[in-house]
PDB file of C-alpha atoms and ligand atoms in Angstrom:
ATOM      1  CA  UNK A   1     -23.356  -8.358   5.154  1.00 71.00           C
ATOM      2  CA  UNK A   2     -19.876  -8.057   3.461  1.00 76.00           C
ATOM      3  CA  UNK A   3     -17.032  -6.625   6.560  1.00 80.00           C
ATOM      4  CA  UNK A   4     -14.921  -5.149   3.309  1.00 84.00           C
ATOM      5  CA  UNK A   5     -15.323  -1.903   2.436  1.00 89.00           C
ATOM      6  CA  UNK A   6     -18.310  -0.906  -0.756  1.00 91.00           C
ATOM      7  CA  UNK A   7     -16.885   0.978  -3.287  1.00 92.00           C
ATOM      8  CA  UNK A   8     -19.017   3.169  -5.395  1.00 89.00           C
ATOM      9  CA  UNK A   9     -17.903   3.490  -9.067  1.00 92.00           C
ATOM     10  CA  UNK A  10     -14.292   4.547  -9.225  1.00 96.00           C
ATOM     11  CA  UNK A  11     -12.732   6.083 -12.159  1.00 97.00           C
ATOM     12  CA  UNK A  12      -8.895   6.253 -12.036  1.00 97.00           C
ATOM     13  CA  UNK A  13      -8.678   7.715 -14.950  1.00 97.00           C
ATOM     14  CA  UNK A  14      -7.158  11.637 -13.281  1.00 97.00           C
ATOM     15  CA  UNK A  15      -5.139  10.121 -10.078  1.00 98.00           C
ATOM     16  CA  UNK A  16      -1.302   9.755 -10.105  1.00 98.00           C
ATOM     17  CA  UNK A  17      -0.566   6.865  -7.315  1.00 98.00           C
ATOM     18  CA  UNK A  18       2.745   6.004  -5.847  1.00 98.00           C
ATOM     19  CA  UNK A  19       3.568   2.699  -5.381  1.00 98.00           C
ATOM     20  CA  UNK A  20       5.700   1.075  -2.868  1.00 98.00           C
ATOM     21  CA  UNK A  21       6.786  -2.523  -2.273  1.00 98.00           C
ATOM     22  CA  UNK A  22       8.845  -3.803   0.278  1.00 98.00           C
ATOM     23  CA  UNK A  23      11.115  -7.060  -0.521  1.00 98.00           C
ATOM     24  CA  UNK A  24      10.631  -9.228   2.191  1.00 98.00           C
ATOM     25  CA  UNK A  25       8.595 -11.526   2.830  1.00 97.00           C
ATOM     26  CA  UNK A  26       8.758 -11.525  -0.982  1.00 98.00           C
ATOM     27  CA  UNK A  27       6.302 -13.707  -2.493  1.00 98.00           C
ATOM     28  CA  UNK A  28       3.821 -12.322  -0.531  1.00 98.00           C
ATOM     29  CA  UNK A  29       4.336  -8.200  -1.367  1.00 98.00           C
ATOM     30  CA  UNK A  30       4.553  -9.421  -5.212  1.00 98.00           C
ATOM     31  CA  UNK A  31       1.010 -10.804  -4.977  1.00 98.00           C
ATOM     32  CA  UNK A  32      -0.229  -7.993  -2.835  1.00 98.00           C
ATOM     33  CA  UNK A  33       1.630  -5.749  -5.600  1.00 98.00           C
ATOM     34  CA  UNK A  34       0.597  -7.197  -8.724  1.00 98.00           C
ATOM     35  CA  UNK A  35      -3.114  -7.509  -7.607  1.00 98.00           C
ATOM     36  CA  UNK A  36      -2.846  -4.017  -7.434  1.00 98.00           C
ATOM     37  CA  UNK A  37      -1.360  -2.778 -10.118  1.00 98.00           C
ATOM     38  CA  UNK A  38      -3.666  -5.130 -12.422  1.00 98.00           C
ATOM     39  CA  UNK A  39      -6.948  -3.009 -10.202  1.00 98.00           C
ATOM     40  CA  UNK A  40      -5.554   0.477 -10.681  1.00 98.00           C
ATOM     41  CA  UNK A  41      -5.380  -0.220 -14.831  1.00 98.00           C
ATOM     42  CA  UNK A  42      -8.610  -2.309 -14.680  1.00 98.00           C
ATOM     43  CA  UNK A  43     -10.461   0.901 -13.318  1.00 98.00           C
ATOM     44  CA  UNK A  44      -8.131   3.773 -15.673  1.00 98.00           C
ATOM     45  CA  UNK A  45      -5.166   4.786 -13.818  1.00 98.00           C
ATOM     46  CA  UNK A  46      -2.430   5.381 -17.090  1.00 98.00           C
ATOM     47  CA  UNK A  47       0.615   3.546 -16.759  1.00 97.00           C
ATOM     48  CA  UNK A  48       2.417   6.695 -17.050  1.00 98.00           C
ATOM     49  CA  UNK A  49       0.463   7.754 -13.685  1.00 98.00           C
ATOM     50  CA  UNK A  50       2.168   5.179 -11.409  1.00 98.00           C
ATOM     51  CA  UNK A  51       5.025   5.818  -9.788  1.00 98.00           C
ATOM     52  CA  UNK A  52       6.435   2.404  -8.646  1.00 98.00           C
ATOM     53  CA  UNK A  53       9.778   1.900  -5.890  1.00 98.00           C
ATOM     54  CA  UNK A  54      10.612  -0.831  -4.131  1.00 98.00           C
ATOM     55  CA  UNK A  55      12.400  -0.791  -0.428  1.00 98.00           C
ATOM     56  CA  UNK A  56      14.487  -3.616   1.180  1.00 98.00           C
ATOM     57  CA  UNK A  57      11.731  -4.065   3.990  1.00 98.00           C
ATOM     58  CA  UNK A  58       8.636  -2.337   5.620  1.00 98.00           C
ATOM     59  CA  UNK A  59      10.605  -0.450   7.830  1.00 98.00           C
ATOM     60  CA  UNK A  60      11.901   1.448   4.875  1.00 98.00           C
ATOM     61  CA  UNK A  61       8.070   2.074   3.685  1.00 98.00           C
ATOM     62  CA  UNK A  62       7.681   5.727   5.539  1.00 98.00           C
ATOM     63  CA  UNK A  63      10.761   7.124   4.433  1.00 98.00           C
ATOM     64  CA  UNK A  64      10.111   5.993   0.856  1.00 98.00           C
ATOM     65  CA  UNK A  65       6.122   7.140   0.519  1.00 98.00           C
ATOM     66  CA  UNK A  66       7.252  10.727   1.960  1.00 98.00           C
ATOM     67  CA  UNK A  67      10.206  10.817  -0.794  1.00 98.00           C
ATOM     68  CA  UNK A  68       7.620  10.236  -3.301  1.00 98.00           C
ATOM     69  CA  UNK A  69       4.985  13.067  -2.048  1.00 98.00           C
ATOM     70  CA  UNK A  70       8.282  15.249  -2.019  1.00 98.00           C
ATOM     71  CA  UNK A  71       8.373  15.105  -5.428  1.00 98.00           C
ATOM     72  CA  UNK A  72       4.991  16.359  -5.787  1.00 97.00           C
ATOM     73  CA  UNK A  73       3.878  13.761  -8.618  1.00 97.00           C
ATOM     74  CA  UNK A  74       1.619  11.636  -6.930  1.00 98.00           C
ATOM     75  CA  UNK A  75      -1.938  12.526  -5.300  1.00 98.00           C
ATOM     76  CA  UNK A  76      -1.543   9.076  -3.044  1.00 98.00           C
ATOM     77  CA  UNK A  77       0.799   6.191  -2.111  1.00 98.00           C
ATOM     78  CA  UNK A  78      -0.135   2.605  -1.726  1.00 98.00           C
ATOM     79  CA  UNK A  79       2.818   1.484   0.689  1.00 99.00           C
ATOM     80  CA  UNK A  80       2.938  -2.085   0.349  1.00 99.00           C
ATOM     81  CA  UNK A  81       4.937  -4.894   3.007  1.00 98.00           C
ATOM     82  CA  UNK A  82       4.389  -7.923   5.082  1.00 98.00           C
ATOM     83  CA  UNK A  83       5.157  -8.801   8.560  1.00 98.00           C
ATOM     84  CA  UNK A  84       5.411 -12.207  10.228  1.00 97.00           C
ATOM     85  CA  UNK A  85       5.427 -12.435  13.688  1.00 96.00           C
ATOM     86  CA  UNK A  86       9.067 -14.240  15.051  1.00 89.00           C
ATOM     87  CA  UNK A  87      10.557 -15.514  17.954  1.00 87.00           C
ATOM     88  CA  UNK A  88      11.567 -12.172  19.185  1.00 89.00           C
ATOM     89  CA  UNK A  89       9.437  -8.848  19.497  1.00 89.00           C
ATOM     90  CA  UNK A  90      11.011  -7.533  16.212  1.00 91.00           C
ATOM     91  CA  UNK A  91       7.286  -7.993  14.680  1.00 93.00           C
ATOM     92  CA  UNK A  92       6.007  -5.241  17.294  1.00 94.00           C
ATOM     93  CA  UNK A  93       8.672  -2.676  16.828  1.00 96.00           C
ATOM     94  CA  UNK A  94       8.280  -3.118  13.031  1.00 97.00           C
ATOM     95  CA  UNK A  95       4.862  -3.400  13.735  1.00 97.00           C
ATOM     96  CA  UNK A  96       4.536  -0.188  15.434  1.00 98.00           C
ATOM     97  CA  UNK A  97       6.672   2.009  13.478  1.00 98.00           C
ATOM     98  CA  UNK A  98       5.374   1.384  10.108  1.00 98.00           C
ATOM     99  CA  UNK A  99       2.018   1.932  10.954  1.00 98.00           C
ATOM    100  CA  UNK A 100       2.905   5.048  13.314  1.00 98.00           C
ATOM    101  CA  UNK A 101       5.540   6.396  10.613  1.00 98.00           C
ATOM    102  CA  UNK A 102       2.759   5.906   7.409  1.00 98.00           C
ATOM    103  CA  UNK A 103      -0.081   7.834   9.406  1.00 98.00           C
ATOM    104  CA  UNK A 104       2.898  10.753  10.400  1.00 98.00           C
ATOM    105  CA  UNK A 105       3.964  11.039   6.551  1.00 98.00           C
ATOM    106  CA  UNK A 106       0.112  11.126   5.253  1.00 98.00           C
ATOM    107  CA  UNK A 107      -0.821  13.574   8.354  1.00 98.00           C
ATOM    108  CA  UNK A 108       2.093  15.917   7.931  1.00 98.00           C
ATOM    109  CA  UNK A 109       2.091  16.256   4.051  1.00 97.00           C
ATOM    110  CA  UNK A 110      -1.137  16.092   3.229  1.00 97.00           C
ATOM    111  CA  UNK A 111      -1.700  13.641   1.202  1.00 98.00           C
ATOM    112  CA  UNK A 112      -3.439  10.210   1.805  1.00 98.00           C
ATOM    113  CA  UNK A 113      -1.181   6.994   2.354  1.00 98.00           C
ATOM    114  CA  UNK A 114      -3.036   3.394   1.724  1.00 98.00           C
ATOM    115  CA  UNK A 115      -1.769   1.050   4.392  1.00 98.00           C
ATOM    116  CA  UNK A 116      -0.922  -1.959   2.417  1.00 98.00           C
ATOM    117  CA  UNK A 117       0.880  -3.872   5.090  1.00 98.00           C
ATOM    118  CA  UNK A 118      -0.170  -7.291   6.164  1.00 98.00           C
ATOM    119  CA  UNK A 119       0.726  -8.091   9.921  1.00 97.00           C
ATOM    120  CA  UNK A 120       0.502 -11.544  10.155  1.00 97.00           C
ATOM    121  CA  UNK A 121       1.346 -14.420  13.086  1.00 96.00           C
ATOM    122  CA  UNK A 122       2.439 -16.886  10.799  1.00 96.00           C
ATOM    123  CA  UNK A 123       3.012 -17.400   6.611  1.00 97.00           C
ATOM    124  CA  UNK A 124      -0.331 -19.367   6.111  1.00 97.00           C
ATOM    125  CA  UNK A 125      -2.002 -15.896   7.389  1.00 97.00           C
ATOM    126  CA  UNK A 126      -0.088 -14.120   5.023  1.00 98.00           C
ATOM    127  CA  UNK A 127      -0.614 -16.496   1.948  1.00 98.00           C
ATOM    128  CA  UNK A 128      -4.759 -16.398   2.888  1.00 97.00           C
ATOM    129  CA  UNK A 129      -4.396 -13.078   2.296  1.00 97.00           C
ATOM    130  CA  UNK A 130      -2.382 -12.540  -0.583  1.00 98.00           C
ATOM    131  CA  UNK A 131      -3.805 -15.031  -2.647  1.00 96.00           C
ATOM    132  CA  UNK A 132      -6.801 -15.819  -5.508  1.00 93.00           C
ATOM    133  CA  UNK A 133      -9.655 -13.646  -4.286  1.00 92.00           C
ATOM    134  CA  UNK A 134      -8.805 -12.837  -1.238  1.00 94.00           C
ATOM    135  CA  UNK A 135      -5.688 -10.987  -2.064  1.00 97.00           C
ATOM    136  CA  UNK A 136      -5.942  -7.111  -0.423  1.00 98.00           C
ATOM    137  CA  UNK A 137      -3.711  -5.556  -2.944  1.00 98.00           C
ATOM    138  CA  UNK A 138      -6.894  -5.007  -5.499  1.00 97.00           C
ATOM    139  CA  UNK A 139      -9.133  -3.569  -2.191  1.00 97.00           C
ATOM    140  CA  UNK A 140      -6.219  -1.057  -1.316  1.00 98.00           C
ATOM    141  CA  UNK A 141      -6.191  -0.165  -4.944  1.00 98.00           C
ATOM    142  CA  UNK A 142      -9.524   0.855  -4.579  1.00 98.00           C
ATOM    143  CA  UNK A 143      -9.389   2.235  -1.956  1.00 98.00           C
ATOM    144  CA  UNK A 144      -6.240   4.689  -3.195  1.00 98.00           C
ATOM    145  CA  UNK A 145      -8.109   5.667  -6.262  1.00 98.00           C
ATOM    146  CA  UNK A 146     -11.216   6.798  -3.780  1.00 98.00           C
ATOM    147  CA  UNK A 147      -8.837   9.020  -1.943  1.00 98.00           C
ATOM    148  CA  UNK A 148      -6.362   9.952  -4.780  1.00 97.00           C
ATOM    149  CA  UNK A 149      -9.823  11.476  -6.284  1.00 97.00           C
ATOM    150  CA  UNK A 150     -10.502  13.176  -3.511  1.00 96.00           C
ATOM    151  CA  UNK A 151      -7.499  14.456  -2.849  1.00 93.00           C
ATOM    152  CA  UNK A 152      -7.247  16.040  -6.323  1.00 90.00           C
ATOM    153  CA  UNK A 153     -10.989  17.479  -5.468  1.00 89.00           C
ATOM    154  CA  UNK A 154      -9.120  19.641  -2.659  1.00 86.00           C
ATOM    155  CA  UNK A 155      -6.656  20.711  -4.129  1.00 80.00           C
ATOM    156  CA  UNK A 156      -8.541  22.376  -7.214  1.00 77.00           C
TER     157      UNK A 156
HETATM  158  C1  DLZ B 201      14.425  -7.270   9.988  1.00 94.22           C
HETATM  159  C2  DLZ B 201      13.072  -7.622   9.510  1.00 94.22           C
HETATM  160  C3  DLZ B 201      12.343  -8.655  10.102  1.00 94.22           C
HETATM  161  C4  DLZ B 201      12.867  -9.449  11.251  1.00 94.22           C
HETATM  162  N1  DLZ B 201      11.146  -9.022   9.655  1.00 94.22           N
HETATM  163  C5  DLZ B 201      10.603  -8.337   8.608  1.00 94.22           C
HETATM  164  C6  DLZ B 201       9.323  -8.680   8.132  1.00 94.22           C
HETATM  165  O1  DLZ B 201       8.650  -9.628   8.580  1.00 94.22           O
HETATM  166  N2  DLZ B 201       8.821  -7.929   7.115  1.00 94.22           N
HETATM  167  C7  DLZ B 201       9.485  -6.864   6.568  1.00 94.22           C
HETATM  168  O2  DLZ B 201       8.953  -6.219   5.664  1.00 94.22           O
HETATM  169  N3  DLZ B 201      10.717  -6.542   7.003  1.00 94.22           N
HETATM  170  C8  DLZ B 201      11.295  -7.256   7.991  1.00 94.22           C
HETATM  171  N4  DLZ B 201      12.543  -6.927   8.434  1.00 94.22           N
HETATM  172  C9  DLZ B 201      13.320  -5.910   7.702  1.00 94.22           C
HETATM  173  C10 DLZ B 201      13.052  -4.461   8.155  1.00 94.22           C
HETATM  174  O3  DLZ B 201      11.789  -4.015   7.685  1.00 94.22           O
HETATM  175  C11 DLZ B 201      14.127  -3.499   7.588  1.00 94.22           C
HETATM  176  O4  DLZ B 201      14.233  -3.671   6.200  1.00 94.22           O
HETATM  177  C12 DLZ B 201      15.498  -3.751   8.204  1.00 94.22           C
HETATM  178  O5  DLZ B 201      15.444  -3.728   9.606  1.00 94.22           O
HETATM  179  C13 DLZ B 201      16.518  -2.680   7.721  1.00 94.22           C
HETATM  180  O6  DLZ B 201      16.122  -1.392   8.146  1.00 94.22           O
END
């Protein structure tokens, strides 16, 4: 039994995504970013449909996925990023308000918001998960044209 998500067919083909990529922790985010960008043509989504930014760091990720859905061109936002766990509780501020400020934009606007950001203890975590087939960016790609789809089904 697989613990990732099943996805059914997906076509892309209709959903406008926003994309968002935080810089640190770089290497990591452009695998995560790439992978995802390569799933979202690979199953339809037009070039012209992605909306791509990039932020300084994670903590920037809310602020930038609800200035996207303010412009009222995208029917979901992957918010990529990557924290590793320091010396210093930094990681579980970070931690917290990412993940608290992501579910706040998608909850108060309305529309759905992929969380794309790997919380890792150290950089081998991060690289397992970034990398070759087990890099997440293609799953959360999926997994924003499932809800970008439905999220266009509501609103018509
Ligand atoms: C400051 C900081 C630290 C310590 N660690 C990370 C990290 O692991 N991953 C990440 O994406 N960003 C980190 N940042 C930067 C913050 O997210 C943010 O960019 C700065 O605090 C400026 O607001």
């Amino acid at each position: 039994m697989s613990k990732y998500a099943i996805f059914n067919e997906l076509n892309g083909e209709n959903v406008h995504v926003g994309i968002v990529r935080a810089r640190w922790n770089g290497d990591i985010t452009h695998n995560l970013y790439t992978g995802a960008v390569a799933t979202f043509s690979d199953y339809g989504v037009p070039h012209d449909h992605m909306r791509k930014r990039e932020v300084p760091g994670s903590f920037e990720l809310p602020w930038m996925t609800q200035s996207l859905i303010n412009t009222h061109e995208v029917d979901v936002v992957l918010a990529i990023g990557c924290l590793i766990q320091g010396s210093t509780p930094h990681f579980e501020y970070l931690a917290n308000a990412v993940s608290n400020g992501l579910t706040t934009v998608s909850l108060q606007t309305g529309i759905p918001v992929v969380f794309g950001v790997l919380t890792c203890l150290n950089e081998e975590q991060a690289r397992e998960r970034s990398e070759g087939s087990h890099n997440h960016g293609p799953e959360w790609a999926k997994t924003a044209i499932e809800l970008g789809n439905m999220q266009t089904e509501f609103r018509s």
